[in-house]
Coordinates of C-alpha atoms in Angstrom, one line a residue:
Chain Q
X1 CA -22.7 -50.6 -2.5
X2 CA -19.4 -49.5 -2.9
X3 CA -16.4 -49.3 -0.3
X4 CA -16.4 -46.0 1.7
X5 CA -13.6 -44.0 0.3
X6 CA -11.3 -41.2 2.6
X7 CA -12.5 -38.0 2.4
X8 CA -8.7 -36.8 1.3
X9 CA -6.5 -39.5 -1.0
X10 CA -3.4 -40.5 0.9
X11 CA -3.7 -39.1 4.4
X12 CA -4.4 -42.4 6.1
X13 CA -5.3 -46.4 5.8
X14 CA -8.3 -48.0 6.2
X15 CA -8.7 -51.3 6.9
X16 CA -8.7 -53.0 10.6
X17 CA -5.5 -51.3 11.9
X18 CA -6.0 -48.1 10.2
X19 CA -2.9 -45.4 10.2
X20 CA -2.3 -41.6 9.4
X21 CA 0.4 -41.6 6.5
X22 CA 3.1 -39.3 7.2
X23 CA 6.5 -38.1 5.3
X24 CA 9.6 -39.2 6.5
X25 CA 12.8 -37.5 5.5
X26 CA 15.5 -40.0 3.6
X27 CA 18.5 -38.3 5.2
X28 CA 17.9 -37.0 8.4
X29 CA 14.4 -39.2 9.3
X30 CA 12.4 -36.2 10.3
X31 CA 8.6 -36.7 10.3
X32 CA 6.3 -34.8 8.9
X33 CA 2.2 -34.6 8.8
X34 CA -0.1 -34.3 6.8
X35 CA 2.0 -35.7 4.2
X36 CA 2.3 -32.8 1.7
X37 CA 6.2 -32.1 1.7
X38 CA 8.0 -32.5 -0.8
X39 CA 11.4 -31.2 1.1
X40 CA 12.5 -32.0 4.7
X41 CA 10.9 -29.4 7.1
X42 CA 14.5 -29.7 9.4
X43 CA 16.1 -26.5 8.2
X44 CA 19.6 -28.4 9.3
X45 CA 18.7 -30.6 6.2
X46 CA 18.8 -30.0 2.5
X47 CA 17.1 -33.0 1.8
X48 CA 15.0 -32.9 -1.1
X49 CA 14.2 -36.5 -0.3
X50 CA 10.6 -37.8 1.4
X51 CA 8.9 -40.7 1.7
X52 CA 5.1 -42.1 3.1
X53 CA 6.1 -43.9 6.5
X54 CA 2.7 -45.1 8.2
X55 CA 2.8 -43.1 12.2
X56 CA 2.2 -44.6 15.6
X57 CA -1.4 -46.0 15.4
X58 CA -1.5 -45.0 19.7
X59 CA -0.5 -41.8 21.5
X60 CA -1.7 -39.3 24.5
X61 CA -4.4 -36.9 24.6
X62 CA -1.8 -33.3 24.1
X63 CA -5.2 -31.4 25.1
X64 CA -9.2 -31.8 24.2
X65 CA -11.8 -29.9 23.6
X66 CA -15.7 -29.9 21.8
X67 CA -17.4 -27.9 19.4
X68 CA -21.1 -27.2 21.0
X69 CA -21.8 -25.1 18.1
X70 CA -22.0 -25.6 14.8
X71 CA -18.9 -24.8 13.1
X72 CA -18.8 -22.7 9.6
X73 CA -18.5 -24.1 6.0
X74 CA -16.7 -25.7 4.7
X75 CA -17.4 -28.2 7.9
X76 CA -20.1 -30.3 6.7
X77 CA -22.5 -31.3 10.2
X78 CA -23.5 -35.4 9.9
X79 CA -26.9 -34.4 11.1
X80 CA -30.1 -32.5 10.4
X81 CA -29.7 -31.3 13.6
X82 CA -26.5 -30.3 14.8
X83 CA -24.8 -32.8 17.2
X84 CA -21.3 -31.8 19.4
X85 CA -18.4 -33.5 19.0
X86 CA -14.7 -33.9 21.0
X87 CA -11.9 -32.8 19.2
X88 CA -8.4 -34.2 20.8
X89 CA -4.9 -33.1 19.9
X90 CA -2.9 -36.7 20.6
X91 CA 1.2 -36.5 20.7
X92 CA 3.1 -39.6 19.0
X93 CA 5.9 -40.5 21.2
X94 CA 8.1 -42.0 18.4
X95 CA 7.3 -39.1 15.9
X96 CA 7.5 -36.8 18.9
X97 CA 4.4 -34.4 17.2
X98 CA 0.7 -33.5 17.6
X99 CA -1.9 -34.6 15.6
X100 CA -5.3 -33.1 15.4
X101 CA -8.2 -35.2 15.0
X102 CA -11.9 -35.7 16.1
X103 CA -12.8 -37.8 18.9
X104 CA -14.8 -41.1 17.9
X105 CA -18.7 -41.3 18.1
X106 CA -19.8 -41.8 21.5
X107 CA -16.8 -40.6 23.7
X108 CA -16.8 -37.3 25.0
X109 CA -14.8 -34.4 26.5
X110 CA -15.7 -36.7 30.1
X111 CA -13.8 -39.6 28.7
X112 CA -10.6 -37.2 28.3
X113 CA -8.2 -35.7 30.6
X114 CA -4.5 -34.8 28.8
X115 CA -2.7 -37.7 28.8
X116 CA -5.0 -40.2 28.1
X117 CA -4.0 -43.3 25.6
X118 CA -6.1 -43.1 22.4
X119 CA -6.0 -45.2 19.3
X120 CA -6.8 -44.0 15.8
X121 CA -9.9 -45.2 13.8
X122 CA -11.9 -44.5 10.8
X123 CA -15.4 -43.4 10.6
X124 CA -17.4 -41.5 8.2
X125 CA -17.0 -37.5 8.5
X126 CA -21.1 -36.9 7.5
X127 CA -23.7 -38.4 5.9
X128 CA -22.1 -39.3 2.6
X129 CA -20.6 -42.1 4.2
X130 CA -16.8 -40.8 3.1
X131 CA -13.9 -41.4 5.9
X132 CA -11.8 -39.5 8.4
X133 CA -9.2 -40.6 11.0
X134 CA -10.7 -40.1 14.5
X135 CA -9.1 -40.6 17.8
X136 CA -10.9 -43.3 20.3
X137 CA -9.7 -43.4 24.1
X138 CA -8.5 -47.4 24.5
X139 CA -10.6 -49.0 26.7
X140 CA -7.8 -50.4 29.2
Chain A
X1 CA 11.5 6.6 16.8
X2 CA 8.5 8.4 18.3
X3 CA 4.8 7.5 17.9
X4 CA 3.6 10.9 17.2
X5 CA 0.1 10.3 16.9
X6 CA -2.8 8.0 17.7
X7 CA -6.7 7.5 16.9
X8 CA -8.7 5.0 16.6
X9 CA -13.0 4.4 15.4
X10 CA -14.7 2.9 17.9
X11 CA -15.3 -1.0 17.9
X12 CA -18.7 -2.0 17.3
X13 CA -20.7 -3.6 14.8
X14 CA -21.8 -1.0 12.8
X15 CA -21.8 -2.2 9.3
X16 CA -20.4 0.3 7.0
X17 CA -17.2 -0.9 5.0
X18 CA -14.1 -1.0 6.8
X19 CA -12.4 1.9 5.0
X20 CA -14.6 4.1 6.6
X21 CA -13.9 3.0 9.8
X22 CA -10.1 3.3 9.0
X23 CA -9.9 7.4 7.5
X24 CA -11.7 7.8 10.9
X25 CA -9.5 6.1 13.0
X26 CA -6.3 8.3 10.6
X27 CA -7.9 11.2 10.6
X28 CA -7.9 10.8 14.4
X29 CA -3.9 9.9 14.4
X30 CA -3.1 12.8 12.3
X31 CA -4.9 15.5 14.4
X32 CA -3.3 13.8 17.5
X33 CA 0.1 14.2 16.4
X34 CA -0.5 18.0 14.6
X35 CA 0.5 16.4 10.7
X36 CA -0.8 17.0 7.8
X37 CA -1.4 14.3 5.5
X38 CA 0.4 16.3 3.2
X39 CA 3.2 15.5 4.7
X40 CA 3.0 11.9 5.1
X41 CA 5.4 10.1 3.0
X42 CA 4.4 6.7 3.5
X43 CA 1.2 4.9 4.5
X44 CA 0.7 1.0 5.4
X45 CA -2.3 -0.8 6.2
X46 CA -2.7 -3.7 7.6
X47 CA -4.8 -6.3 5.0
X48 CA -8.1 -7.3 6.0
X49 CA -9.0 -10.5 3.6
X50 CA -12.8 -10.4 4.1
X51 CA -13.3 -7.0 2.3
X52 CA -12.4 -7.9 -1.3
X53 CA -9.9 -6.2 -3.3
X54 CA -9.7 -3.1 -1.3
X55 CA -8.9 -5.1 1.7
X56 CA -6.0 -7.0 -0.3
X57 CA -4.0 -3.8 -0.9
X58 CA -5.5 -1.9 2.5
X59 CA -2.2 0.6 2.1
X60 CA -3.7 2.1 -0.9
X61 CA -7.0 2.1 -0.3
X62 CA -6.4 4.2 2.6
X63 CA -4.2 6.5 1.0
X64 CA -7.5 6.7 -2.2
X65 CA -9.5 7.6 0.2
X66 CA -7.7 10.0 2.7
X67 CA -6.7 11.3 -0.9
X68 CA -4.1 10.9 -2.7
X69 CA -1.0 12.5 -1.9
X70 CA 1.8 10.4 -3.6
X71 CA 3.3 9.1 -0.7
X72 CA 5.3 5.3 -1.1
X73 CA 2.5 3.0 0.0
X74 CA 3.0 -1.2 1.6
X75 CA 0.0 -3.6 3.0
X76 CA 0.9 -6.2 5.5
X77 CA -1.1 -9.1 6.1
X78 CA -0.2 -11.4 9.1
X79 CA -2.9 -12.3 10.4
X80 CA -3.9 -10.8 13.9
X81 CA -0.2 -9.5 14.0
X82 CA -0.6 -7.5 10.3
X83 CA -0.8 -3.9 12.4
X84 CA 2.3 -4.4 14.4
X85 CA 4.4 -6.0 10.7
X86 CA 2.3 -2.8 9.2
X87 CA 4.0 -0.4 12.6
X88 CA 7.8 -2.5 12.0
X89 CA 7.6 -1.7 7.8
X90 CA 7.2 2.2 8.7
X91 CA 9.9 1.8 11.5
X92 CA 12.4 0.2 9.7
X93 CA 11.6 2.5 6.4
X94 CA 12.0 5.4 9.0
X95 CA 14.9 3.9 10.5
X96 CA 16.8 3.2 7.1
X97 CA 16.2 7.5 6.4
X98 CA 13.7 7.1 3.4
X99 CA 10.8 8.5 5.0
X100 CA 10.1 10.9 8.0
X101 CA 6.4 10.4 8.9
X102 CA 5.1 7.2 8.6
X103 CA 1.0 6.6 9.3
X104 CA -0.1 3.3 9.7
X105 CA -3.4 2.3 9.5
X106 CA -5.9 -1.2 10.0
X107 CA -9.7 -1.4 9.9
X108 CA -11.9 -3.9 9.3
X109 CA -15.5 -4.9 9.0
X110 CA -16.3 -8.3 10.2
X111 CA -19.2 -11.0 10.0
X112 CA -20.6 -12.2 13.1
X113 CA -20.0 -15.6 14.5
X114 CA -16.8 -18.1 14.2
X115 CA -14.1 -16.3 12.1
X116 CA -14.6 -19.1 8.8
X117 CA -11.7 -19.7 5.9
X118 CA -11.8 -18.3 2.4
X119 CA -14.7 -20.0 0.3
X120 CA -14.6 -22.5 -2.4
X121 CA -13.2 -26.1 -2.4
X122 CA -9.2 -25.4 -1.4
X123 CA -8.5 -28.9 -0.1
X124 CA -4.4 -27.2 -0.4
X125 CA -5.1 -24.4 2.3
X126 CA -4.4 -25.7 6.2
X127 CA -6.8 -23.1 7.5
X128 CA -9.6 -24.6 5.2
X129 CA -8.3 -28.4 5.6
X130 CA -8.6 -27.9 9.6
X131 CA -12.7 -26.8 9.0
X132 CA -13.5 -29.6 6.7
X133 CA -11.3 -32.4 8.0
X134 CA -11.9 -31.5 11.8
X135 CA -14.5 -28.8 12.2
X136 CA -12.0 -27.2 14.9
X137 CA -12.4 -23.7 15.0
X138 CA -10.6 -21.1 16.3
X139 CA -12.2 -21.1 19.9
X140 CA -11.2 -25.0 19.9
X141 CA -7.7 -24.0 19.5
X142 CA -8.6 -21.5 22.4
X143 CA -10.3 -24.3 24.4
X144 CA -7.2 -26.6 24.4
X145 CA -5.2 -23.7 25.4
X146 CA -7.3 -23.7 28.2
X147 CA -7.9 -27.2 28.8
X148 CA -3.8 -27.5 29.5
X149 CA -3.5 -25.0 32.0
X150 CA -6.6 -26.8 33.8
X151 CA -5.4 -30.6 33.9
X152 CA -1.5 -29.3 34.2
X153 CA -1.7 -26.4 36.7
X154 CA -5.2 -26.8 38.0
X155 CA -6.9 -23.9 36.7
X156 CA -10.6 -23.5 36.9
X157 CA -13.7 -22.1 35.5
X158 CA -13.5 -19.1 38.2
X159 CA -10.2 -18.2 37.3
X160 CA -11.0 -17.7 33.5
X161 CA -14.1 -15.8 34.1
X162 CA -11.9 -13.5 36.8
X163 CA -10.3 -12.3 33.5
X164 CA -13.1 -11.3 32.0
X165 CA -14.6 -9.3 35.3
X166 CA -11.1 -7.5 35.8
X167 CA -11.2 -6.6 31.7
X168 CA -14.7 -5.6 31.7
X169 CA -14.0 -3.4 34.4
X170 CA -10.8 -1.8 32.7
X171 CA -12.9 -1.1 29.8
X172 CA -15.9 0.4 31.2
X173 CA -14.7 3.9 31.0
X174 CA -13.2 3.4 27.3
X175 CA -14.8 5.3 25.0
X176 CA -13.4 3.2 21.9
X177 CA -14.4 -0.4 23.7
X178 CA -17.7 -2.3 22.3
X179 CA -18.4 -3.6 25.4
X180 CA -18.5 -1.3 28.7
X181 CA -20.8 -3.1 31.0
X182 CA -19.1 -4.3 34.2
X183 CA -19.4 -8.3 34.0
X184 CA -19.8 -10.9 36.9
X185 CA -18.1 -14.0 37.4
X186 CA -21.6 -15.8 37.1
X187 CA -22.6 -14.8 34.2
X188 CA -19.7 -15.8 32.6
X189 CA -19.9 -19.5 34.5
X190 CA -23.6 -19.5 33.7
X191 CA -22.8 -18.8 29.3
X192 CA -23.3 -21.4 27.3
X193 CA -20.3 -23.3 26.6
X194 CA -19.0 -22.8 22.8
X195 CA -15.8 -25.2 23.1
X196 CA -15.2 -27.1 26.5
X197 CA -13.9 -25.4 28.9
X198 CA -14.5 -22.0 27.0
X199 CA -18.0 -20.7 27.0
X200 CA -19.1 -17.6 25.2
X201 CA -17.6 -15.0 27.9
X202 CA -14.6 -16.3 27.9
X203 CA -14.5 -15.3 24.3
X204 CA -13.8 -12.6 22.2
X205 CA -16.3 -11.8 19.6
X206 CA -15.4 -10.5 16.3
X207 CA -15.6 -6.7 15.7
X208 CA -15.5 -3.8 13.4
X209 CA -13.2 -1.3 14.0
X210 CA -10.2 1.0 12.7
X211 CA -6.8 2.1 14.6
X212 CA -3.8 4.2 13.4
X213 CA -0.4 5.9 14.6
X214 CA 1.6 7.9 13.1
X215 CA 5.3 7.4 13.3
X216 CA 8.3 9.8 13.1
X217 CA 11.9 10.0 12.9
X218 CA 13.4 11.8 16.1
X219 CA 13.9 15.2 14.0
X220 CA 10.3 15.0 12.9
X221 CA 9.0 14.2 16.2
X222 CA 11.0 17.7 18.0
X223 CA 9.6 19.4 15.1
X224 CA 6.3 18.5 16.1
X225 CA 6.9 18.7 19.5
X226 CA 6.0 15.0 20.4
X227 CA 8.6 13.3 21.9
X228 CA 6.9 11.7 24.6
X229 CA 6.4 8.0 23.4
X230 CA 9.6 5.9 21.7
X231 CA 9.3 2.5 20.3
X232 CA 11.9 0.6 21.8
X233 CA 11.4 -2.5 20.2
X234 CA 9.1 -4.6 17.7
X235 CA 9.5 -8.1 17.2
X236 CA 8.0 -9.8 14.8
X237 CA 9.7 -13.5 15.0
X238 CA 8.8 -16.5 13.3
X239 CA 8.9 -20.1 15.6
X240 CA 12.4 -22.3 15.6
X241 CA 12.2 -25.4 14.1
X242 CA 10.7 -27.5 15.5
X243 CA 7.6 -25.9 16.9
X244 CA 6.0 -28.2 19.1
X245 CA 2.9 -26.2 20.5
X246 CA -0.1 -26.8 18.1
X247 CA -1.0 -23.4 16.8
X248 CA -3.7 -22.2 14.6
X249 CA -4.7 -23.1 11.9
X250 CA -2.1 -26.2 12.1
X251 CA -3.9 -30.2 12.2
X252 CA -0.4 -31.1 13.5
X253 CA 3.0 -29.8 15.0
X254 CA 6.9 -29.7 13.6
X255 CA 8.1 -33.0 14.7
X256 CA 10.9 -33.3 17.5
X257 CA 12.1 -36.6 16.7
X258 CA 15.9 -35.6 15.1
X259 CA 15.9 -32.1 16.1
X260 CA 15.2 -31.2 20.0
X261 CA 12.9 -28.5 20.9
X262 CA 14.4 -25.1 21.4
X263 CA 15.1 -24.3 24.9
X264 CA 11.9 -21.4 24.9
X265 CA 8.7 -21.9 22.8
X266 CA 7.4 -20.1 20.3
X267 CA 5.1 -17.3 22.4
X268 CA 7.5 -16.8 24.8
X269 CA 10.4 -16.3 22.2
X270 CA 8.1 -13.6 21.3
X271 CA 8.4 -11.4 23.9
X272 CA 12.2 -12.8 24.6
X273 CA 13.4 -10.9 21.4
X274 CA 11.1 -7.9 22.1
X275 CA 13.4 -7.4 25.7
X276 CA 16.4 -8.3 23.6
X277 CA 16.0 -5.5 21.4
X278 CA 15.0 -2.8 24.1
X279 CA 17.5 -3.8 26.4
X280 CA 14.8 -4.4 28.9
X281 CA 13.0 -7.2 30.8
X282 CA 9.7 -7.7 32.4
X283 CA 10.2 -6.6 35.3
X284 CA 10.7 -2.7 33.6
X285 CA 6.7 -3.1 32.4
X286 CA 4.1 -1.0 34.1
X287 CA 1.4 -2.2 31.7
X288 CA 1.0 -4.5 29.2
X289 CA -2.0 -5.2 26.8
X290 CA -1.8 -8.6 25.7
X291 CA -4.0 -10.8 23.1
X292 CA -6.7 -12.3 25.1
X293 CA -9.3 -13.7 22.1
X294 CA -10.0 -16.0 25.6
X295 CA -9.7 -15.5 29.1
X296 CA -7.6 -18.6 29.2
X297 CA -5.3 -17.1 26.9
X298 CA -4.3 -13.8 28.8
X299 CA -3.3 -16.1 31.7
X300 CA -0.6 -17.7 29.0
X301 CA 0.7 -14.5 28.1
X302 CA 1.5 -13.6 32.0
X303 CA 3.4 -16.7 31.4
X304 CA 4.8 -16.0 28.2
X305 CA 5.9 -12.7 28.7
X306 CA 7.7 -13.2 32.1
X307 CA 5.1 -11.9 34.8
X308 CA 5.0 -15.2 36.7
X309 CA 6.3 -18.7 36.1
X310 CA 4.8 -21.5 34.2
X311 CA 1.5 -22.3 36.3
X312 CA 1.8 -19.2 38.4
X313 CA -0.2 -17.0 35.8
X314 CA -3.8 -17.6 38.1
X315 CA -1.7 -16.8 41.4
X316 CA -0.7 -13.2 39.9
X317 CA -4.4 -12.8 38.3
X318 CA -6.0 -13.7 42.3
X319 CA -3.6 -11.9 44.1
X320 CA -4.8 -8.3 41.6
X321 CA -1.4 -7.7 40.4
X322 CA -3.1 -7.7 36.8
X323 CA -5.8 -5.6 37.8
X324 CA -5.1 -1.6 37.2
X325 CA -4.1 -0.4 40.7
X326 CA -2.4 -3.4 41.2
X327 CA 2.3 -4.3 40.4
X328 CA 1.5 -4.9 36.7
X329 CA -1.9 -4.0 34.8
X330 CA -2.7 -6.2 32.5
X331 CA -5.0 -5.0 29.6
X332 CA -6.0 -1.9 31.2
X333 CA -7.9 -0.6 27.9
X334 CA -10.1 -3.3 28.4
X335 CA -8.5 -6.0 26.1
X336 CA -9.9 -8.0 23.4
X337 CA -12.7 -9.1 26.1
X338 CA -14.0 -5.8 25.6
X339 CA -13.5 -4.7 22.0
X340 CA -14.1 -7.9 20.1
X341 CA -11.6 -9.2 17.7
X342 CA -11.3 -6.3 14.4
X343 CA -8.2 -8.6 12.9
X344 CA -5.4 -5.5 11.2
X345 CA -6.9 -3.0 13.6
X346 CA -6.0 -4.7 17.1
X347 CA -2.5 -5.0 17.5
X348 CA -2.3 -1.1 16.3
X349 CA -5.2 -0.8 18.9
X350 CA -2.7 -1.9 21.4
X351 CA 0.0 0.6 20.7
X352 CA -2.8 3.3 20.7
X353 CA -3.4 2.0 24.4
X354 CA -0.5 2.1 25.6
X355 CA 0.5 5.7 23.6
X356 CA -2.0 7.2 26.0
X357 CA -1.2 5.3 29.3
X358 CA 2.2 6.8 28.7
X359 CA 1.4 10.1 28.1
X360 CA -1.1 10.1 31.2
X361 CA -4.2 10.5 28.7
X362 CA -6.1 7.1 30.1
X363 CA -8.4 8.5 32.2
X364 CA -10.5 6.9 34.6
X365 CA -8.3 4.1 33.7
X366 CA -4.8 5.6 33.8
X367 CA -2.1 3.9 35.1
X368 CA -0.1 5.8 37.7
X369 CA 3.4 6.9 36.6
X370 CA 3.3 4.3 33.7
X371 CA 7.0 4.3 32.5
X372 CA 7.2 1.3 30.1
X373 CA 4.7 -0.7 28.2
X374 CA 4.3 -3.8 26.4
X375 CA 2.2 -5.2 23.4
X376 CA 2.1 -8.7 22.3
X377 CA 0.0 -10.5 20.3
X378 CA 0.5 -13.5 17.7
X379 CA -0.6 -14.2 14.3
X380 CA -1.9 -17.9 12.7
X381 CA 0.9 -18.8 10.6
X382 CA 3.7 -18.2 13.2
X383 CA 3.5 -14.4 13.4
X384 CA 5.0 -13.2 16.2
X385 CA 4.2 -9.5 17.6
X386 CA 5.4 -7.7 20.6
X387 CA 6.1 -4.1 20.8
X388 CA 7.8 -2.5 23.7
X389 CA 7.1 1.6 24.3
X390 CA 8.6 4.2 26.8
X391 CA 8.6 7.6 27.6

């Protein structure tokens, strides 16, 4: 069996202390996610200049929500049968951002209130076993 | 600038193809205004991207079908704020003296159920990236909206659904509204939830439907004796960098770690430049229709276009200063609660509204003396729209 592979190339680690990769400007040392840019996004900048800087594995719940219904294609349901799942929107503090993600298996909207401290993970995005970043509330 | 003429085809979910819905809906604007379409020398629409080709270049399709007359032709496409960058390219083209009557058109025919991205495999488009990645649709968006104002400001169930009984009463006597059935706040409580804390009531379904104005310069407007209605202003801003409110379709904000937020977000800046322009504030408004694809949502906007402080949005709605009767109606046609989402159509829909609260043509839902109204609504991709009318 081989190793589970991200669902996107070069968005985030795997591993035991997984990360989202983000772009960090050269000049100025803005952040920027997902890591397409090719240019800083700081319009007081002219850097042409990025790099992949690995963001804060731990932030705070910006706001939450769940999808009780199914949502269109291309999202592809884990499940014959459609199961809901939390979404969270977490800010970095050193990155000073928000980063959307889906809430691990087993937590819930009732595990969240905004502020919260959650810790990215890994898990598989459906039944083909492929990986996505999720955000899991720490258990302190 | 005077908004000579408005129509609209009522919203439903009737099936045809959307330009149907939109020669109605001009047809409807021409009469209204007494111009031929003869005499229209320029014609936008407002793009509808579900429709195929004819949707891409809206402008023209419109002009094919009301026939051709030569007049210069645009299409807009901003997402829910393409009617009001569709209403600012015949204004400024007015404006600048190329053209004297302007008709501006959006229609569209949508599918039931969550608004979806383009198809295929376009692992480069956000709005497709957010579906596959995340599954977060647009009511999740909505939902967080809402989830903030209830863990910062302590907002509640009960409040949201009061939105949706004060705009399903406003829109009870519109004829152009899908919905017109007085709502209570238990049946919205007792909807299944789609996206927690939103349940289906507290969202706006997706509708067909086709609005239109036609604009003219003041010498065309004495000519056809309707002067009534002026735009004052339309702003159509981007965000400043960085934005730090997570909009749709976005999986992740500008970051604020070198550059400091700017002093007003990105909504509010939306209705700031509108007053700017007009030279007047909120509290000039006697009505304003604002976006409300939730009931959450039209609480933000109080906020954002300086009804009430941050927080104080479910104060105003309780005390029925949003209610028509009350300081400052808020979506007296009914709003989005009661159309349904029809994506180009709406925010023309808006100025239609507020065209005939103006001119004292609302009927049963007229708004006394109304002197000065407001439009605002925002488009995924940081598309601001506000437009600001008065007699």
């Amino acid at each position: 069996m081989t190793e589970p592979e991200p669902v996107i190339d070069r968005w985030f680690t795997t591993g035991p202390e997984p990360a989202l990769i983000g772009r960090r400007c050269t000049k100025c040392g803005t952040y920027q996610f997902p890591p397409t840019g090719e240019w800083c996004p700081n319009p007081a900048c002219d850097s042409m200049s990025m790099e992949d800087t690995e963001l804060s594995r731990r932030g705070r719940v910006w706001s939450y929500t769940d999808a009780q219904y199914q949502p269109p294609a291309p999202f592809v349901p884990s499940t014959d049968a459609f199961e809901p799942f939390a979404i969270a929107a977490v800010e970095l503090e050193a990155e000073a951002m928000v980063i959307l993600g889906q809430v691990a298996s087993g937590f819930g909207v009732g595990q969240l209130r905004v502020g919260t401290e959650v810790e990215l993970v890994v898990e598989p995005i459906d039944a083909s076993g492929a990986l996505v970043w999720k955000w899991r509330p720490c258990s302190e | 600038m005077a908004v000579v003429g408005v129509g609209m085809h009522p919203w439903g979910k009737w099936g045809r193809n959307f330009v149907g819905y939109g020669v109605a809906a001009a047809r409807a604007a021409l009469d209204d205004a007494g111009v031929d379409w003869s005499d229209v020398d320029f014609i936008v629409g407002g793009e509808t991207v579900r429709n195929g080709y004819g949707g891409y270049v809206a402008g023209s399709t419109m002009a094919r079908a009301l026939g051709w007359n030569g007049a210069r032709v645009a299409t807009c496409y901003a997402a829910c704020a393409s009617g009001s960058a569709a209403i600012e390219a015949a204004r400024t083209r007015i404006l600048a003296g190329l053209c004297d009557v302007a008709l501006v058109v959006g229609a569209d025919t949508t599918p039931k159920g969550f608004l979806a991205p383009n198809a295929g495999e376009r692992w480069d488009d956000p709005d497709w990236l957010r579906f596959r990645l995340i599954g977060a649709t647009n009511p999740a968006f909505f939902a967080m909206y809402a989830r903030r104002r209830m863990d910062l400001y302590g907002a509640g169930p009960a409040d949201f659904a009061m939105v949706k009984v004060k705009n399903a009463r406003h829109g009870r006597h519109n004829p152009n509204a899908r919905y017109r059935a007085e709502v209570k706040a238990e049946d919205v409580m007792a909807s299944p939830v789609v996206s927690d804390p939103l349940r289906l009531l507290d969202i706006c379904a997706t509708s067909d439907g086709g609005a239109a104005v036609v604009l003219a310069s003041p010498a065309a407007a004495r000519r056809l004796g309707q002067t009534d209605v002026r735009i004052r202003a339309v702003s159509t801003v981007t965000p400043r960098f960085p934005n730090t409110a997570l909009d749709l379709p976005d999986i992740a904000t500008d970051s604020a770690a070198v550059v400091a937020p700017p002093a007003i977000g990105f909504r509010p800046s939306i209705a700031a430049a509108a007053y700017e322009e007009a030279g007047l504030g909120p509290e000039d408004l006697s009505l304003a229709e604002v976006y409300d694809l939730s009931t959450a949502l039209e609480l933000d906007w109080y906020e954002d276009i300086g009804l009430c402080g941050p927080g104080e949005a479910e104060k105003l709605l309780q005390e029925g200063a949003t209610t028509i009767g009350g300081r400052i109606p808020v979506n007296p046609s009914g709003g989005l609660a009661c159309f349904g989402e029809a994506v180009p159509a709406q925010a023309i829909a808006q100025v239609c509204e507020v065209t005939w609260q103006l001119r004292g043509q609302a009927g049963p839902r007229q708004v006394e003396g109304a002197q000065v109204g407001l439009t605002i609504n925002q488009g995924l991709f940081g598309h601001g729209s506000c437009v600001i009318l008065s007699k």
